[in-house]
mmCIF file of C-alpha atoms and ligand atoms in Angstrom:
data_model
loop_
_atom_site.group_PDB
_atom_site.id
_atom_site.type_symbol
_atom_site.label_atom_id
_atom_site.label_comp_id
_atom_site.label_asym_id
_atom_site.label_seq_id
_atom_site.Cartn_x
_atom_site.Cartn_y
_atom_site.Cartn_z
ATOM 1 C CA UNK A 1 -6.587 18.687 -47.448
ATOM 2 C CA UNK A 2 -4.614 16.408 -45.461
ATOM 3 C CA UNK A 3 -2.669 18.879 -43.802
ATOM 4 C CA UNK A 4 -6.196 20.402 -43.129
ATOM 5 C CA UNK A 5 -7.850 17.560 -41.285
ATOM 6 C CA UNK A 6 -4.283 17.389 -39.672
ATOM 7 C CA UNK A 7 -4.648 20.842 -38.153
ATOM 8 C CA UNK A 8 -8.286 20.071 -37.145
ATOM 9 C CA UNK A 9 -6.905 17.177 -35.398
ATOM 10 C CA UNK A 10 -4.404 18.867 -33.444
ATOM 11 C CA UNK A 11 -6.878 21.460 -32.153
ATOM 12 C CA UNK A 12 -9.455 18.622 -31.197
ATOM 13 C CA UNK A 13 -6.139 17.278 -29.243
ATOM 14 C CA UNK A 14 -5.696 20.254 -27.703
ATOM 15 C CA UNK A 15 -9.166 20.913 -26.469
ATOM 16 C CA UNK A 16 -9.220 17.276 -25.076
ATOM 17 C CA UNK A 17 -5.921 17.739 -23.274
ATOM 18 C CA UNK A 18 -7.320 21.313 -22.096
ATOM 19 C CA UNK A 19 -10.252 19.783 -20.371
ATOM 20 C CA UNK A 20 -8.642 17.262 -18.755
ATOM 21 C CA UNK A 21 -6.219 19.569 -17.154
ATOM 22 C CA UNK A 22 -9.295 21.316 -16.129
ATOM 23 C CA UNK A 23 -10.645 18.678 -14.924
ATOM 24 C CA UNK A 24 -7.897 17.104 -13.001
ATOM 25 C CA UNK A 25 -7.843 20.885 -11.165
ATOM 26 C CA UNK A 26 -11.215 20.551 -10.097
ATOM 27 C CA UNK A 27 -10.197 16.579 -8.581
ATOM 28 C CA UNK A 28 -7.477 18.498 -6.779
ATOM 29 C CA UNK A 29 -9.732 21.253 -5.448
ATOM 30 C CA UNK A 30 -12.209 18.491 -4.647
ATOM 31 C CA UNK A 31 -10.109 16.020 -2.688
ATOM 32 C CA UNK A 32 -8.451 19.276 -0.658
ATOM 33 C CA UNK A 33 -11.871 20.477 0.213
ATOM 34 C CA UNK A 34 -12.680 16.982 1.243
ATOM 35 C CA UNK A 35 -9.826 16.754 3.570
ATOM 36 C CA UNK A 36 -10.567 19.586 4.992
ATOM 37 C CA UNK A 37 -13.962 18.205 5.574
ATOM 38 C CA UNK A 38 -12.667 14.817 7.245
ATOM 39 C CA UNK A 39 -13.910 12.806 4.363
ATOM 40 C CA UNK A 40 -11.366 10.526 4.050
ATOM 41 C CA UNK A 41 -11.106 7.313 6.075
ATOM 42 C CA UNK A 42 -9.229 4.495 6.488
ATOM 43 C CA UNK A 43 -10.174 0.459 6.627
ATOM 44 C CA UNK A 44 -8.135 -2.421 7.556
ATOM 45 C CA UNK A 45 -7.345 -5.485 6.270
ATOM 46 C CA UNK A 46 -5.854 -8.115 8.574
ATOM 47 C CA UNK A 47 -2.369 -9.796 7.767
ATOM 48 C CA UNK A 48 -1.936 -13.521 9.240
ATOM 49 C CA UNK A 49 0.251 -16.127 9.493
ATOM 50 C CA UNK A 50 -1.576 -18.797 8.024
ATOM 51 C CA UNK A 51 0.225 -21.784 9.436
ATOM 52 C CA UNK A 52 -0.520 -20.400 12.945
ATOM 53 C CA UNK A 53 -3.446 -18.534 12.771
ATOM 54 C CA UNK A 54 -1.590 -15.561 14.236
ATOM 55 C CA UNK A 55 -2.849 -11.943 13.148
ATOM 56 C CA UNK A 56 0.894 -9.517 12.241
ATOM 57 C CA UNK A 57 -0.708 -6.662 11.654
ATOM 58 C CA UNK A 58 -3.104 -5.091 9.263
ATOM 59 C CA UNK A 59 -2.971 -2.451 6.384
ATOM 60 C CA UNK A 60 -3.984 0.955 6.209
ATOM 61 C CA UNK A 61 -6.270 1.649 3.230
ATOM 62 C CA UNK A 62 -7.584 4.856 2.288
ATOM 63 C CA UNK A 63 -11.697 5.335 1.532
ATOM 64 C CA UNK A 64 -12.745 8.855 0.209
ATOM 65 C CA UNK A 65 -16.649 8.613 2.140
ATOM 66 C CA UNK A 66 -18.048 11.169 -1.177
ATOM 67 C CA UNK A 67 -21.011 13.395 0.336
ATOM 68 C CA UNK A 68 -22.714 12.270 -3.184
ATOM 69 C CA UNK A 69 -20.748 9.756 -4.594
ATOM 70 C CA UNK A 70 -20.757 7.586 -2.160
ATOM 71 C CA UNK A 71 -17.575 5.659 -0.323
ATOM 72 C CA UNK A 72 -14.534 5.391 -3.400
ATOM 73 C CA UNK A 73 -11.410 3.246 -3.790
ATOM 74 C CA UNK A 74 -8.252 4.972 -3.782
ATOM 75 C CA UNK A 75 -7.874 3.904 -7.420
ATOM 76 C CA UNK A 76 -10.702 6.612 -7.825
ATOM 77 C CA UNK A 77 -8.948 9.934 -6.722
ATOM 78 C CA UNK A 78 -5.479 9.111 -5.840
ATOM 79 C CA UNK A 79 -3.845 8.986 -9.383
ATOM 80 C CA UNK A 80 -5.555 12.301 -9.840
ATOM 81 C CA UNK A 81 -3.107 13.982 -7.117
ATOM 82 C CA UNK A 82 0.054 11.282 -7.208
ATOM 83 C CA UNK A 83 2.287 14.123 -8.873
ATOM 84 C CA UNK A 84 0.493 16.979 -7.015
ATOM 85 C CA UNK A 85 1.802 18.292 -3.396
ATOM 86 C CA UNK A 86 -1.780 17.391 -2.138
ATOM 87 C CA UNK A 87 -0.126 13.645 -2.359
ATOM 88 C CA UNK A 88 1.770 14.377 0.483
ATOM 89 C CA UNK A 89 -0.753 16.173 2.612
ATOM 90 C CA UNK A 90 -2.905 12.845 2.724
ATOM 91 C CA UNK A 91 -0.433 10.982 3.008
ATOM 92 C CA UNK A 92 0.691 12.487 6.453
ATOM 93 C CA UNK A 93 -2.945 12.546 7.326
ATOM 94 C CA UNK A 94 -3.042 8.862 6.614
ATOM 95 C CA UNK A 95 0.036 8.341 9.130
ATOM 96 C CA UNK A 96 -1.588 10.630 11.595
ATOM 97 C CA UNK A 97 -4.828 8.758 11.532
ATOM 98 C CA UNK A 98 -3.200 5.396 11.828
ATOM 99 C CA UNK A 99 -1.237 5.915 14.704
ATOM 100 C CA UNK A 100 -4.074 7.330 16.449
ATOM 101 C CA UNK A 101 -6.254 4.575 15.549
ATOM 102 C CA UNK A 102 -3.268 2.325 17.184
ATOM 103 C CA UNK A 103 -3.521 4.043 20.396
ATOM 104 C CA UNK A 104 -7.257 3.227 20.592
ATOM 105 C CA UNK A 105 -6.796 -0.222 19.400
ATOM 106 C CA UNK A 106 -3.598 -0.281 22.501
ATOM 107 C CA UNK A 107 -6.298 1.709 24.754
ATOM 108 C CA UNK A 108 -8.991 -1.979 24.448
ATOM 109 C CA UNK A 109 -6.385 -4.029 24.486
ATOM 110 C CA UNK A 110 -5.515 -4.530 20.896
ATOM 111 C CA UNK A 111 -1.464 -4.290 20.210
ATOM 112 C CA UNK A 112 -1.650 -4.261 16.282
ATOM 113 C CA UNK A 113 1.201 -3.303 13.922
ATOM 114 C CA UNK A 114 0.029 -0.914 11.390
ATOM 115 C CA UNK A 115 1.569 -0.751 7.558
ATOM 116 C CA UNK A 116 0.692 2.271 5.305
ATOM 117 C CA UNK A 117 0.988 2.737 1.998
ATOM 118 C CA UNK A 118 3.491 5.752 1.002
ATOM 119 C CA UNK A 119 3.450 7.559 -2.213
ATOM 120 C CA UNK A 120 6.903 8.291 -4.246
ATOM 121 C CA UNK A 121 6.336 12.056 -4.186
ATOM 122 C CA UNK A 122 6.344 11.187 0.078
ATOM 123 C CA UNK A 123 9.484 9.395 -0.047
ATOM 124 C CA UNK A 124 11.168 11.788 -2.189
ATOM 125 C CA UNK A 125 10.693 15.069 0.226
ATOM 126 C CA UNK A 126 13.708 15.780 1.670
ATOM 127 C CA UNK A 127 12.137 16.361 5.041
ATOM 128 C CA UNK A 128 10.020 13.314 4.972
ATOM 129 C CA UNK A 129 12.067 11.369 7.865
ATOM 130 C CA UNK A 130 11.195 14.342 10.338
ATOM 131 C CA UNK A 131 7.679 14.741 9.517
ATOM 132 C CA UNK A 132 7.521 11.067 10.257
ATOM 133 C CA UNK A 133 9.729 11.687 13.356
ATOM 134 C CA UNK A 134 7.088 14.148 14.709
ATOM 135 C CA UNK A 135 4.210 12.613 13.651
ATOM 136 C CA UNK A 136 5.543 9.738 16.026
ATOM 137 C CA UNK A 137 6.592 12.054 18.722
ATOM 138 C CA UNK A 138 2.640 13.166 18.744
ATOM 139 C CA UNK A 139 1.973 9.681 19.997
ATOM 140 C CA UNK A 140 4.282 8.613 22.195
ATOM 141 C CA UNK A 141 2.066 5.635 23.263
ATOM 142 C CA UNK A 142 3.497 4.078 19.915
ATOM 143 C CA UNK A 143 6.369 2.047 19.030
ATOM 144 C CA UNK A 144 7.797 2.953 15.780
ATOM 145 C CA UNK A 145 8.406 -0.719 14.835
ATOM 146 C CA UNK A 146 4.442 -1.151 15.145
ATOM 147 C CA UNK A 147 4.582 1.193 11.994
ATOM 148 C CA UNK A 148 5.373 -0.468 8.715
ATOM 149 C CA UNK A 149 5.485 1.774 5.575
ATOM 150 C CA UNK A 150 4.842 0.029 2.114
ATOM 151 C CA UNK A 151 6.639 1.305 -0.952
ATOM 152 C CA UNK A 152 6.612 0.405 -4.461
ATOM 153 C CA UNK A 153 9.023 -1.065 -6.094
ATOM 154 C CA UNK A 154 8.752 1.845 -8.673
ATOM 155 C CA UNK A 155 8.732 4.534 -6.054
ATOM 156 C CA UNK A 156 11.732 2.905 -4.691
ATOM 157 C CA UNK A 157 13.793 2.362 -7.457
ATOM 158 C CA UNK A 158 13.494 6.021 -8.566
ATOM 159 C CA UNK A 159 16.295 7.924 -7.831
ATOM 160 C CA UNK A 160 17.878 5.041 -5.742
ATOM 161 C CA UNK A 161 20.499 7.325 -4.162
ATOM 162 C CA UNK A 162 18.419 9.423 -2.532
ATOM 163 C CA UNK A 163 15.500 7.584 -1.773
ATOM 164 C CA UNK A 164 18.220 4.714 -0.315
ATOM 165 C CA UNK A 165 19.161 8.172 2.280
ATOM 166 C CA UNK A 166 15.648 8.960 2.935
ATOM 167 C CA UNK A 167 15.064 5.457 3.606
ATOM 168 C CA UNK A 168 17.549 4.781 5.962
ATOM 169 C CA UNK A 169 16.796 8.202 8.529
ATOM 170 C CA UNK A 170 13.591 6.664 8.507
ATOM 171 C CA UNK A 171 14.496 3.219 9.390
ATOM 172 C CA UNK A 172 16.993 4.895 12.041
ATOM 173 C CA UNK A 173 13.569 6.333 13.128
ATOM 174 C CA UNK A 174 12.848 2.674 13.643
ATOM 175 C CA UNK A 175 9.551 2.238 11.532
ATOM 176 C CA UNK A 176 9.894 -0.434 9.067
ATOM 177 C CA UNK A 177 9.982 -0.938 5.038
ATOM 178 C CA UNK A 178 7.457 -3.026 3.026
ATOM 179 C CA UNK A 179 8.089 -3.710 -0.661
ATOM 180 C CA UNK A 180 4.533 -3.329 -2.061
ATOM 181 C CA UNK A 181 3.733 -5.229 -5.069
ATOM 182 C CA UNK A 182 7.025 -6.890 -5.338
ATOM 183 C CA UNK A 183 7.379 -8.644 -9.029
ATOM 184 C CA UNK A 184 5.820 -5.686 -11.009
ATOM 185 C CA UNK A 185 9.036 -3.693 -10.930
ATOM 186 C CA UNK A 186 12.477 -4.015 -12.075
ATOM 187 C CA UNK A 187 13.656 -6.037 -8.960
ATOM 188 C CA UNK A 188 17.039 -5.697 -8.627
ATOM 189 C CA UNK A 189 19.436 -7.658 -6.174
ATOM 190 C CA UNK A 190 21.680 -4.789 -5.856
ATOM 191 C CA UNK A 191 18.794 -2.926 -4.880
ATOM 192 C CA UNK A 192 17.914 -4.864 -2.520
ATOM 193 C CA UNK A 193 21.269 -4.781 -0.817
ATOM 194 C CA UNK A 194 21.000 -0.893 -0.679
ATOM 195 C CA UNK A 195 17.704 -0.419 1.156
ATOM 196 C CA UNK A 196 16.261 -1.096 3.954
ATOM 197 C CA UNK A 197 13.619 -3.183 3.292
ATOM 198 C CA UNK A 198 12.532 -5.569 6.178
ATOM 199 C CA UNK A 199 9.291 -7.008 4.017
ATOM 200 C CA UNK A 200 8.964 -8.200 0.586
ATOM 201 C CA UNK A 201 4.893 -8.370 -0.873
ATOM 202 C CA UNK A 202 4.308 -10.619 -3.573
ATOM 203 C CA UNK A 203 1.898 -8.590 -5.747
ATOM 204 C CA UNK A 204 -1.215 -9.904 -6.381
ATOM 205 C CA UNK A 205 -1.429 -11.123 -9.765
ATOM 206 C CA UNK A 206 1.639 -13.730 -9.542
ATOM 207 C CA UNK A 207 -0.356 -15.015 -6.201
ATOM 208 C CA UNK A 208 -3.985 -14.980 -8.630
ATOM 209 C CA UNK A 209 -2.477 -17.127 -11.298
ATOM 210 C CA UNK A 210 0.077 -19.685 -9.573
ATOM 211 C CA UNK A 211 -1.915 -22.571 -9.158
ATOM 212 C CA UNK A 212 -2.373 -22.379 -12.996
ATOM 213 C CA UNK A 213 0.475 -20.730 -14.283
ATOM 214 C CA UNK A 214 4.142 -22.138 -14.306
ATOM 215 C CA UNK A 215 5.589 -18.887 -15.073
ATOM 216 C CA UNK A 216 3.994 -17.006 -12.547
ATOM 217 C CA UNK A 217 4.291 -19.982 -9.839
ATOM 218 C CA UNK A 218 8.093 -19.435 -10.993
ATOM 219 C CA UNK A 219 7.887 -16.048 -9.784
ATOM 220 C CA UNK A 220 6.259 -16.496 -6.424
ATOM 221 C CA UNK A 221 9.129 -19.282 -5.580
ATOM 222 C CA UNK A 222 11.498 -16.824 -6.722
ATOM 223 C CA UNK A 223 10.313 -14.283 -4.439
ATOM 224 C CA UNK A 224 10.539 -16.170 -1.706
ATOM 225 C CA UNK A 225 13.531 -17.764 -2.372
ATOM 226 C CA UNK A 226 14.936 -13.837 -2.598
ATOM 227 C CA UNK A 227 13.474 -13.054 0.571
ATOM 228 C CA UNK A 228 15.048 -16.427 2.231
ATOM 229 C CA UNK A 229 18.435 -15.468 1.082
ATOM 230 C CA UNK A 230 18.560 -11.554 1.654
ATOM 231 C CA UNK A 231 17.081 -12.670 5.238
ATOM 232 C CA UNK A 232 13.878 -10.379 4.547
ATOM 233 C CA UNK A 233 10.192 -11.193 5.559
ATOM 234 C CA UNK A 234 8.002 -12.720 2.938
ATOM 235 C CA UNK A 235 4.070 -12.117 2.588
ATOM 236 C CA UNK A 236 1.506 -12.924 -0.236
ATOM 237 C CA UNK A 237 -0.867 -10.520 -1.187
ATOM 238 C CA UNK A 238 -4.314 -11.778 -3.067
ATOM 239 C CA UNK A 239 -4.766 -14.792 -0.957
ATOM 240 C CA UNK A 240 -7.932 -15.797 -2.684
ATOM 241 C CA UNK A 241 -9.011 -18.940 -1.547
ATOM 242 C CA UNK A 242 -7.725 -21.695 0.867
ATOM 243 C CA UNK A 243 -5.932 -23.152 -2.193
ATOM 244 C CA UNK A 244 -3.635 -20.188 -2.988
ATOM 245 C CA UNK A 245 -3.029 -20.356 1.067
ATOM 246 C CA UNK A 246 -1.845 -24.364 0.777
ATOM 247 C CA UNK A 247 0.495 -23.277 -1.917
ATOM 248 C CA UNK A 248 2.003 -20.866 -0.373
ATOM 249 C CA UNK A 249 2.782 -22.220 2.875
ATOM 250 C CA UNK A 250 4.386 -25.310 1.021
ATOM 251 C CA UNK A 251 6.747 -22.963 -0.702
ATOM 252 C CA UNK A 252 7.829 -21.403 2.472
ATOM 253 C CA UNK A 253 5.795 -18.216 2.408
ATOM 254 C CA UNK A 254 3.742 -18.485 5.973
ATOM 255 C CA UNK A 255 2.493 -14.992 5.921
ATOM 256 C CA UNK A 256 -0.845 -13.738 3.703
ATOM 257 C CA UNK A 257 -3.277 -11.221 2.936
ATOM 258 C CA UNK A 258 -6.311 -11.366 0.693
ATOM 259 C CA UNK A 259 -10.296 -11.826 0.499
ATOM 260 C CA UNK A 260 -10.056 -15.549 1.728
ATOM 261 C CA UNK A 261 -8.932 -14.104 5.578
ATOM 262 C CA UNK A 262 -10.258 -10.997 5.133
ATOM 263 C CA UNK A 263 -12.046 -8.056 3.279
ATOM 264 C CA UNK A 264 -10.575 -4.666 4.048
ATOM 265 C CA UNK A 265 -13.374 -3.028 6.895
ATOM 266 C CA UNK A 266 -13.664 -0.089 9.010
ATOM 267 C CA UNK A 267 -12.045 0.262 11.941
ATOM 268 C CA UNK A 268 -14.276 -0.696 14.479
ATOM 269 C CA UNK A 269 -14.904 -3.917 13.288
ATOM 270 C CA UNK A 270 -11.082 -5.020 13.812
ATOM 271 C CA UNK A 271 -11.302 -6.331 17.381
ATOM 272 C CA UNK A 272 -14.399 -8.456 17.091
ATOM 273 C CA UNK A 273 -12.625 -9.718 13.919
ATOM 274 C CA UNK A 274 -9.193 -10.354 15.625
ATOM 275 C CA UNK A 275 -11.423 -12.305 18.636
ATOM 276 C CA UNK A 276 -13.271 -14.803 15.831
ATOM 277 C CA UNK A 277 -10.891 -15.238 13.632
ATOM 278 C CA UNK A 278 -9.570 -18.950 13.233
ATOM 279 C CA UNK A 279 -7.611 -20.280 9.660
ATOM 280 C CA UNK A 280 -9.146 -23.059 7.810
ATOM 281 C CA UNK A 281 -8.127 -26.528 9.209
ATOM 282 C CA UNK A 282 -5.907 -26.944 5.982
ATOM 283 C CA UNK A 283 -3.418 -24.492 6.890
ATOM 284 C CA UNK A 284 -2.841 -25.440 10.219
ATOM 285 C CA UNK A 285 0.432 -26.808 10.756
HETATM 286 P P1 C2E B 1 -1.990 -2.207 -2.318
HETATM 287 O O1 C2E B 1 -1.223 -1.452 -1.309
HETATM 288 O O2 C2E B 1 -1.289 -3.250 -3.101
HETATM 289 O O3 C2E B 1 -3.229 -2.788 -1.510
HETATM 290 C C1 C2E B 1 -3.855 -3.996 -1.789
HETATM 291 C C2 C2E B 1 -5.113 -3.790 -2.600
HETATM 292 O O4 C2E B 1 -5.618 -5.073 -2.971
HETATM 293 C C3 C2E B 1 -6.246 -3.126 -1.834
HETATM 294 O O5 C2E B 1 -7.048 -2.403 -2.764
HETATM 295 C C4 C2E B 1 -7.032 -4.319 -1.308
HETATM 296 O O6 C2E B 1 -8.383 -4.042 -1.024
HETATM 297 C C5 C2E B 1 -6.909 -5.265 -2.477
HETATM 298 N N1 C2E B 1 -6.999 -6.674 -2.069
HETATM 299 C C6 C2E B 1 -6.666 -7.225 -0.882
HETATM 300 N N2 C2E B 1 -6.848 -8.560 -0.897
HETATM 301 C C7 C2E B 1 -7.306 -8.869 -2.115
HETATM 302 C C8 C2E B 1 -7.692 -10.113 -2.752
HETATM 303 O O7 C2E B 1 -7.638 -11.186 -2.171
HETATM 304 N N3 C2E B 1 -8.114 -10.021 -4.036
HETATM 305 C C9 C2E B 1 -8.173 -8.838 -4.708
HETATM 306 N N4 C2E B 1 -8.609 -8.859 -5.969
HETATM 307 N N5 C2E B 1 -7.823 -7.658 -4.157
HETATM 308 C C10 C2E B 1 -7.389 -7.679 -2.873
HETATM 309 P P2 C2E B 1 -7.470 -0.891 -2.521
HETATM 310 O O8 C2E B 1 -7.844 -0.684 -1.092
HETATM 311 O O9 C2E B 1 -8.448 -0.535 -3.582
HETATM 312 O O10 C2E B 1 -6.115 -0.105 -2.765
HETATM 313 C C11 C2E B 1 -5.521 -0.069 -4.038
HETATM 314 C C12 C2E B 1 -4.167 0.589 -3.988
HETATM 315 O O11 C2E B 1 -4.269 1.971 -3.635
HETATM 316 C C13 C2E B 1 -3.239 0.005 -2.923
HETATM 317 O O12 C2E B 1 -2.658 -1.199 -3.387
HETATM 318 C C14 C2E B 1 -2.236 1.117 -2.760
HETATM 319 O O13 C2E B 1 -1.257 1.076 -3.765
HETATM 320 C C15 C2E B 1 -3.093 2.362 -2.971
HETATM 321 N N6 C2E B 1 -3.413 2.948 -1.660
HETATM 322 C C16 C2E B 1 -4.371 2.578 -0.765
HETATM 323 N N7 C2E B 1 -4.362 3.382 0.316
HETATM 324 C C17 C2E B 1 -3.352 4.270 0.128
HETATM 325 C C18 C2E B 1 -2.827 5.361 0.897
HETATM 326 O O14 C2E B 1 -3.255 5.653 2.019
HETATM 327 N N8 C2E B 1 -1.793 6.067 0.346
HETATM 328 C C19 C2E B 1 -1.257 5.741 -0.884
HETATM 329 N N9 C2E B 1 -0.250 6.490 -1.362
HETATM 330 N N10 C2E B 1 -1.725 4.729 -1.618
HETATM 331 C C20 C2E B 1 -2.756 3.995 -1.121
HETATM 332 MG MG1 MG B 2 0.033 -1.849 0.156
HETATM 333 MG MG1 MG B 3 0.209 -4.396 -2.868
HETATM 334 MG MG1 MG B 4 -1.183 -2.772 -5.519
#
């Protein structure tokens, strides 16, 4: 009897696992067709020094604008294709699209370094230095040191050797390296030694919990303190109010990102953005 309901179990399994495989297909299918339709888009979210007021750069974010569904977070369709080769055909349409959205922003005036988020399965292609390479060479109007490409510590860490070579041709390219989410990983010094990472992002959460939590508090300082001593930039995502901001310049970390400068937004909306824009009185040094 057991070994009965056991069986029936299995097969349920099985049936459950079937139609999810079937389903994830038909989220493949879906987000190729919708590249090919030019449904994807990308919004910005400023980056600041908050001591000065001045705007570094902004990140690339990608939007999937659904004919029905409506306009969805990455979190939404990306997981769906993070193994799949599709992974890296959006991801070199999200490099394309920001550089050519940096040319128009250079065209009104606008000189604004760029960071984009790259996906392990990206940095793991061999070839992936001279697609970036061309993708550069298609817009010439750019310097590759506006570009800044944000990896995970997890992507990163995976198969250090190679992704350390990979890493480096692309550096030699002359874009730069963000450590996305830094914390969440297995941070390593030796790691750190070995690539070449000129940015180091405090993920979120520590920043959401510091003012309240010693441990994570611990872990911002630490951060920082790593970033001071392997000479690296330092910036805090998650700045969620002017609070978090007056922590964080105290303990050295002048650069931020989060809901309390600014919401992510389309493209257009940048300049006027960049024109307004003034930090709260607090943060001013
Ligand atoms: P991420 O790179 O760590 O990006 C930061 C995420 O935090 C963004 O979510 C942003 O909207 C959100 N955020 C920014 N400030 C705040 C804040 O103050 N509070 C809170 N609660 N959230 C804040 P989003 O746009 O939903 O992106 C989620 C993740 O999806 C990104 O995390 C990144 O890992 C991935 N992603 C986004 N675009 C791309 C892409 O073009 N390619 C790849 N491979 N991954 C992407
Ligand atoms: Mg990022
Ligand atoms: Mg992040
Ligand atoms: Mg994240």
């Amino acid at each position: 009897e057991a070994k009965q309901s056991g069986k029936n179990r299995f097969h349920m399994f099985d049936s459950a696992q079937d139609a999810e495989v079937k389903s994830r297909s038909l989220q493949q299918e879906l987000i190729s067709q919708g590249l090919s339709n030019h449904e994807f888009v990308l919004h910005y979210q400023p980056k600041v020094n908050m001591r000065t007021g001045a705007i570094v750069g902004v990140e690339a974010l990608i939007r999937w604008q659904h004919p029905e569904k409506g306009l969805l977070p990455p979190d939404a369709f990306l997981p769906s294709i993070e193994k799949h080769p599709l992974i890296e055909a959006v991801g070199a349409w999200v490099i394309d699209a920001a550089l050519q959205q940096m040319v128009a922003w250079k065209a009104q005036g606008l000189l604004l370094p760029v960071s984009v988020n790259i996906a392990a399965r990206q940095l793991q292609h061999q070839d992936f230095a001279q697609q970036l390479a061309a993708l550069l060479a298609n817009h010439p109007d750019v310097d590759a040191s506006h570009l800044e490409l944000e990896v995970l510590e997890t992507s990163a860490l995976d198969d250090i050797g190679s992704t350390a070579t990979i890493m480096q041709e692309c550096h030699r390219v002359g874009v730069r390296f963000a450590i996305d989410d830094f914390g969440t990983g297995y941070s390593s010094l030796t790691y750190l030694r070995r690539l070449p990472v000129d940015v180091l992002k405090i993920d979120r959460s520590f920043v959401r919990d510091m003012l309240d939590d010693q441990s994570d508090l611990s872990i911002v300082s630490g951060v920082i303190g790593l970033a001071v001593a392997f000479h690296r930039e330092v910036i805090a995502e998650g700045v969620e109010s002017v609070a978090h901001g007056q922590r964080l310049i105290e303990l050295g970390c002048h650069l931020g990102q989060g809901y309390e400068i600014a919401r992510p937004m389309p493209a257009e909306q940048i300049p006027a953005w960049c024109e307004t824009w003034a930090p709260p009185v607090e943060w001013i040094a």
